[in-house]
XYZ file of C-alpha atoms in Angstrom:
416
model
C -123.505 -1.173 192.361
C -121.153 -3.418 194.320
C -122.341 -6.423 192.307
C -121.557 -4.646 189.070
C -118.047 -3.753 190.282
C -117.476 -7.335 191.455
C -118.536 -8.797 188.111
C -116.320 -6.303 186.283
C -113.284 -7.283 188.396
C -113.956 -10.973 187.785
C -114.190 -10.330 184.059
C -110.852 -8.522 184.073
C -109.264 -11.330 186.050
C -110.697 -13.924 183.651
C -109.379 -12.020 180.632
C -105.937 -11.752 182.242
C -105.973 -15.503 182.783
C -106.918 -16.122 179.183
C -104.180 -13.743 178.051
C -101.589 -15.663 180.055
C -102.793 -18.924 178.547
C -102.795 -17.503 175.042
C -99.317 -16.095 175.563
C -98.042 -19.453 176.777
C -99.591 -21.289 173.839
C -98.255 -18.686 171.393
C -94.788 -18.958 172.924
C -94.828 -22.720 172.493
C -95.999 -22.407 168.884
C -93.433 -19.693 168.171
C -90.692 -21.797 169.715
C -91.824 -24.697 167.578
C -91.546 -22.569 164.460
C -88.077 -21.397 165.485
C -87.016 -24.991 166.134
C -88.458 -26.041 162.780
C -86.691 -23.204 160.967
C -83.291 -23.844 162.565
C -83.410 -27.635 162.333
C -85.023 -27.493 158.909
C -82.307 -25.200 157.548
C -79.645 -27.457 159.006
C -81.211 -30.537 157.421
C -81.464 -28.794 154.041
C -77.738 -28.039 154.173
C -76.884 -31.598 155.210
C -79.136 -32.960 152.468
C -77.425 -30.704 149.928
C -73.996 -31.893 151.058
C -75.075 -35.525 150.828
C -76.301 -34.827 147.286
C -72.954 -33.241 146.432
C -71.185 -36.362 147.682
C -73.478 -38.675 145.708
C -73.124 -36.523 142.568
C -69.344 -36.435 142.854
C -69.157 -40.202 143.313
C -71.492 -41.041 140.440
C -69.754 -38.675 138.015
C -66.292 -39.914 138.959
C -67.329 -43.541 138.558
C -69.040 -42.955 135.212
C -66.057 -40.921 133.985
C -63.971 -44.082 134.367
C -66.698 -46.590 133.482
C -64.878 -47.684 130.315
C -61.299 -48.122 129.317
C -59.758 -45.536 126.993
C -61.274 -47.027 123.840
C -64.577 -48.344 125.191
C -63.526 -51.957 124.659
C -64.364 -53.082 128.215
C -66.094 -51.895 131.376
C -63.666 -50.843 134.087
C -64.029 -53.047 137.191
C -62.385 -50.289 139.227
C -65.123 -47.750 138.457
C -66.983 -48.666 141.668
C -63.919 -48.002 143.808
C -63.362 -44.657 142.106
C -66.995 -43.708 142.740
C -66.771 -44.824 146.372
C -63.586 -42.853 147.031
C -64.967 -39.711 145.395
C -68.168 -39.837 147.462
C -66.309 -40.466 150.724
C -63.725 -37.773 150.031
C -66.154 -35.102 148.906
C -64.937 -31.920 150.619
C -68.310 -30.188 150.662
C -69.167 -32.077 153.837
C -66.490 -30.212 155.757
C -68.343 -26.897 155.435
C -70.993 -27.529 158.059
C -70.558 -30.980 159.532
C -66.817 -30.925 160.116
C -65.066 -34.263 159.901
C -68.247 -36.337 160.090
C -67.947 -38.759 157.155
C -70.667 -39.666 154.714
C -71.816 -43.295 154.879
C -71.438 -45.215 151.621
C -71.776 -48.973 151.546
C -69.314 -50.068 148.894
C -71.410 -53.091 147.952
C -74.931 -51.695 148.206
C -74.596 -47.964 147.622
C -72.179 -47.990 144.650
C -73.359 -49.864 141.563
C -72.577 -50.082 137.876
C -75.500 -50.739 135.611
C -77.839 -49.658 132.843
C -79.875 -46.468 132.705
C -82.978 -46.560 130.485
C -84.469 -43.294 129.300
C -87.685 -45.006 128.221
C -88.490 -46.325 131.695
C -86.448 -43.722 133.575
C -84.949 -46.504 135.666
C -81.575 -47.962 136.691
C -80.814 -51.697 136.558
C -77.663 -52.812 138.456
C -75.317 -54.997 136.409
C -71.710 -55.960 137.200
C -70.893 -57.121 133.663
C -67.514 -56.026 132.295
C -68.412 -56.669 128.650
C -68.885 -53.702 126.311
C -71.789 -54.400 123.946
C -71.609 -53.437 120.236
C -73.037 -49.984 119.541
C -73.636 -50.332 115.796
C -76.348 -51.965 113.732
C -78.591 -51.782 116.823
C -81.763 -49.651 117.046
C -81.688 -46.951 119.704
C -84.754 -48.425 121.394
C -83.118 -51.856 121.603
C -79.932 -50.407 123.067
C -81.950 -48.413 125.607
C -83.750 -51.587 126.718
C -80.611 -53.737 126.884
C -79.644 -54.032 130.559
C -76.299 -55.536 129.490
C -75.371 -52.141 128.024
C -73.450 -50.763 131.013
C -73.771 -47.002 130.775
C -74.268 -45.612 134.282
C -73.077 -45.532 137.887
C -75.398 -45.115 140.869
C -74.226 -43.812 144.261
C -76.208 -43.361 147.477
C -74.678 -41.174 150.194
C -76.097 -41.500 153.725
C -75.958 -40.087 157.225
C -76.896 -43.276 159.061
C -74.001 -44.204 161.338
C -73.646 -40.493 162.090
C -77.198 -39.094 161.745
C -77.762 -35.370 161.401
C -78.270 -34.072 164.943
C -81.238 -31.903 165.856
C -80.862 -28.703 167.871
C -84.324 -27.831 169.121
C -86.446 -30.628 167.693
C -85.123 -32.986 170.373
C -87.413 -31.149 172.803
C -90.224 -32.780 170.861
C -88.535 -36.175 170.916
C -86.460 -35.976 167.697
C -82.820 -36.546 168.668
C -81.391 -36.890 165.142
C -82.287 -37.646 161.540
C -81.078 -40.373 159.197
C -80.754 -38.946 155.697
C -79.682 -40.072 152.230
C -79.223 -38.775 148.693
C -78.989 -40.651 145.398
C -77.256 -39.782 142.130
C -77.003 -41.593 138.789
C -74.460 -40.519 136.185
C -74.884 -41.649 132.575
C -72.184 -41.900 129.942
C -73.617 -41.898 126.454
C -72.462 -40.724 123.051
C -70.280 -37.809 122.049
C -72.224 -34.582 121.703
C -70.087 -31.678 122.845
C -66.694 -32.035 121.171
C -63.617 -30.456 122.683
C -61.121 -28.512 120.547
C -59.125 -30.941 118.432
C -61.624 -33.818 118.750
C -62.606 -33.420 115.092
C -59.943 -34.209 112.495
C -61.067 -32.456 109.299
C -63.478 -29.635 108.321
C -65.957 -32.098 106.847
C -69.448 -32.713 108.237
C -71.247 -36.005 107.567
C -74.996 -36.164 107.012
C -76.772 -38.212 109.653
C -79.026 -39.682 106.997
C -76.047 -41.062 105.037
C -74.749 -43.268 107.862
C -78.103 -44.683 108.930
C -79.858 -47.695 107.478
C -83.538 -47.833 108.434
C -82.738 -45.259 111.142
C -79.987 -47.493 112.580
C -76.291 -46.536 112.593
C -74.666 -48.968 110.186
C -71.064 -49.853 109.417
C -72.049 -52.113 106.555
C -72.820 -49.420 103.990
C -70.267 -47.006 102.521
C -71.150 -43.672 100.922
C -69.652 -40.973 98.749
C -69.453 -37.190 99.028
C -69.602 -35.304 95.758
C -70.611 -31.767 94.931
C -72.294 -32.771 91.688
C -75.919 -32.182 90.839
C -77.214 -35.672 91.637
C -78.620 -35.408 95.152
C -78.676 -39.180 95.557
C -74.905 -39.391 95.164
C -73.676 -36.002 96.272
C -74.765 -34.267 99.426
C -74.058 -36.969 101.968
C -71.659 -34.541 103.605
C -70.146 -31.117 103.130
C -67.494 -28.649 104.190
C -67.596 -26.776 107.502
C -65.410 -24.134 109.116
C -66.751 -25.171 112.553
C -68.379 -21.760 113.037
C -71.322 -21.891 115.467
C -71.577 -18.148 116.103
C -74.405 -16.943 113.839
C -73.529 -19.669 111.304
C -76.739 -19.258 109.307
C -75.960 -15.666 108.330
C -73.002 -16.227 106.064
C -72.308 -19.954 105.813
C -68.724 -21.134 105.549
C -65.601 -19.103 104.891
C -63.764 -20.795 101.999
C -60.290 -19.696 103.105
C -60.876 -20.843 106.673
C -62.093 -24.229 105.442
C -58.992 -24.623 103.274
C -56.683 -23.621 106.127
C -58.314 -26.190 108.438
C -57.442 -29.158 106.205
C -54.954 -31.358 108.079
C -54.487 -28.650 110.710
C -55.326 -29.006 114.412
C -58.998 -29.879 113.949
C -61.835 -27.823 115.374
C -60.342 -24.742 117.092
C -63.269 -24.325 119.489
C -65.760 -26.578 121.256
C -68.559 -27.909 119.037
C -71.944 -27.951 120.766
C -74.612 -30.547 120.119
C -77.974 -29.232 119.016
C -76.613 -25.939 117.716
C -76.279 -25.170 114.006
C -72.856 -25.120 112.385
C -71.800 -23.380 109.179
C -71.843 -25.841 106.261
C -71.352 -25.859 102.517
C -72.576 -28.639 100.261
C -70.969 -27.148 97.184
C -67.456 -27.060 95.821
C -64.491 -25.398 97.531
C -61.645 -26.158 95.152
C -58.830 -24.959 97.389
C -60.088 -27.134 100.267
C -60.397 -30.146 97.982
C -56.866 -29.638 96.630
C -55.510 -29.501 100.194
C -57.489 -32.618 101.099
C -56.048 -34.526 98.129
C -52.530 -33.564 99.207
C -53.239 -34.657 102.776
C -54.769 -37.925 101.554
C -51.703 -38.693 99.431
C -49.448 -37.889 102.362
C -51.415 -40.383 104.463
C -50.941 -43.067 101.806
C -47.228 -42.307 101.528
C -46.749 -42.617 105.269
C -49.076 -45.530 105.975
C -49.437 -47.456 102.757
C -52.741 -48.276 101.089
C -54.835 -48.342 104.257
C -58.076 -46.467 105.083
C -57.753 -42.940 106.454
C -59.446 -42.941 109.861
C -61.113 -39.681 110.910
C -63.510 -38.349 113.535
C -66.015 -35.922 112.019
C -69.148 -34.099 113.214
C -72.560 -35.462 112.216
C -75.197 -33.012 110.994
C -78.841 -33.258 109.986
C -79.511 -33.104 106.244
C -83.270 -33.416 105.592
C -83.803 -34.997 102.169
C -80.012 -35.130 101.853
C -79.850 -31.395 101.334
C -77.107 -29.218 102.829
C -77.753 -25.492 103.178
C -75.498 -22.865 104.715
C -76.049 -24.196 108.236
C -77.122 -27.538 109.717
C -77.722 -28.822 113.246
C -74.961 -30.863 114.913
C -76.200 -34.236 116.199
C -72.996 -35.933 117.360
C -69.759 -37.397 116.032
C -68.806 -40.354 113.873
C -65.572 -42.242 113.332
C -65.125 -43.315 109.725
C -62.576 -44.436 107.157
C -61.979 -42.599 103.920
C -61.168 -45.403 101.512
C -60.695 -43.476 98.274
C -60.700 -39.987 96.766
C -60.889 -39.336 93.060
C -59.239 -36.248 91.627
C -60.465 -33.608 89.184
C -60.933 -34.260 85.500
C -62.903 -36.846 83.599
C -61.518 -40.374 83.647
C -63.570 -42.510 81.250
C -61.051 -45.358 81.411
C -61.136 -45.534 85.241
C -57.379 -44.977 85.406
C -57.699 -43.695 88.996
C -59.657 -46.751 90.101
C -57.826 -48.369 93.052
C -55.850 -51.590 92.841
C -55.580 -52.064 96.597
C -57.097 -50.726 99.787
C -56.671 -52.403 103.132
C -57.294 -56.130 102.754
C -58.842 -55.683 99.290
C -56.879 -55.841 96.026
C -57.468 -56.419 92.322
C -55.034 -57.352 89.571
C -57.446 -56.554 86.770
C -56.060 -54.234 84.109
C -59.587 -53.092 83.317
C -60.350 -50.070 85.464
C -64.110 -50.537 85.461
C -63.697 -54.115 86.719
C -61.439 -52.945 89.540
C -63.989 -50.311 90.457
C -66.907 -52.729 90.505
C -64.897 -55.084 92.728
C -63.951 -52.193 95.029
C -67.558 -50.995 95.317
C -68.745 -54.527 96.055
C -66.072 -55.163 98.694
C -66.897 -52.008 100.689
C -70.618 -52.007 99.814
C -70.465 -48.425 98.544
C -73.971 -47.168 97.841
C -75.852 -44.101 96.855
C -78.469 -42.995 99.346
C -81.066 -44.615 97.076
C -79.323 -47.989 97.442
C -77.716 -48.199 93.998
C -73.953 -48.879 93.701
C -71.813 -45.760 94.099
C -70.692 -44.495 90.684
C -67.150 -43.610 89.680
C -67.102 -39.804 89.582
C -64.485 -37.092 89.675
C -63.695 -35.158 92.861
C -65.503 -37.599 95.120
C -64.743 -38.827 98.637
C -65.698 -42.443 99.372
C -66.012 -43.447 103.007
C -67.098 -46.308 105.250
C -68.290 -45.790 108.854
C -65.886 -47.347 111.347
C -67.387 -49.892 113.703
C -64.419 -50.679 115.897
C -63.876 -49.232 119.388
C -61.993 -45.957 119.399
C -60.915 -43.219 121.761
C -63.689 -41.689 123.843
C -64.444 -38.079 122.933
C -66.368 -35.104 124.235
C -69.247 -34.764 126.654
C -72.340 -36.953 126.695
C -75.251 -35.623 124.684
C -75.087 -36.883 121.119
C -76.912 -39.592 119.226
C -75.467 -43.062 118.701
C -73.024 -42.935 115.798
C -70.662 -45.335 117.507
C -68.554 -42.763 119.389
C -68.861 -43.060 123.166
C -68.426 -39.870 125.165
C -65.536 -39.189 127.506
C -67.495 -37.196 130.092
C -70.799 -38.271 131.732
C -73.842 -36.273 132.802
C -76.177 -36.642 135.767
C -79.580 -38.095 134.935
C -80.785 -38.341 138.532
């Protein structure tokens, strides 16, 4: 009996010893988890704040990557990006006055962002490359097309301190975050960015799928699709635009007014009308004549939204794809004119002294390369708007997101 009692006592003592050991091991593991949770949460916050600093720097630099008209790359964009990253106030929330590390030469770079390769190539060039008559793929691959700013924010000189992890030999952590901001082509257009309630068909300003300034077109509400629906009226309505189409009175009231009253969003449909709105056309003629009276016989420069028009057909609503800057070079009025009496004698640097209207028209069409969508010379027709895409730098507009129709955006977006 005594042996049984002795063995039982030893077993209890052994189990108590094992319990103490297990408790000690569990305590160490639990403490490790607590340390990991506290230090891990701290590092997540620091990482988030570094990302905020990098984002702020990249966006600020890209916002000022070009001059006002996109004619040159701004050499001061790097400094603006550097200052914005260093001054980012988010860091003050949890790490006090500890500054973010940004090497002005290595961590702030201008360059080219390629969507095809999803990569950034640093480039300090200050030359703005032409945006027209260039395929999208070629522009995307051209590292001389400066379109992005890269910023890396670090905690290197002042690493993120550990609280409990130092028990395991980790005193602090060097961390970094990267951001790349891209400035592309106008997509979202702010109120007033668009000049007239006219939408231009994407297909009418492309040549072999490339934005071209070398071919002029005409807008006409006649029955010939090849010469008519290269554009149409719009009242800028993007709230259920496909239900009712355009409002004729609103379109008429928007002629030579303050432009689009609300923001136009890329990718969303907009109310359109490829037919005739006589009151709008009458107002446009008056506005056109007023332009000529004030400026002489020079093209009428406008910024207009670009829409999709499959097979050159405009229904009651079309998708917005971006913005284009173009020149209206002539508008013919109502009524038949078999003798070409309304044919121009001068426009810009072109003129003709011929007393034969048809000869003046042929010379005019040749000078501005006015074509139907099928490539034939644009005919002389009543109530038609003749236009030529503008391929000179102009004021930056809207937020990045549109396709390349020659209008650079004013505001960038983050791509990384």
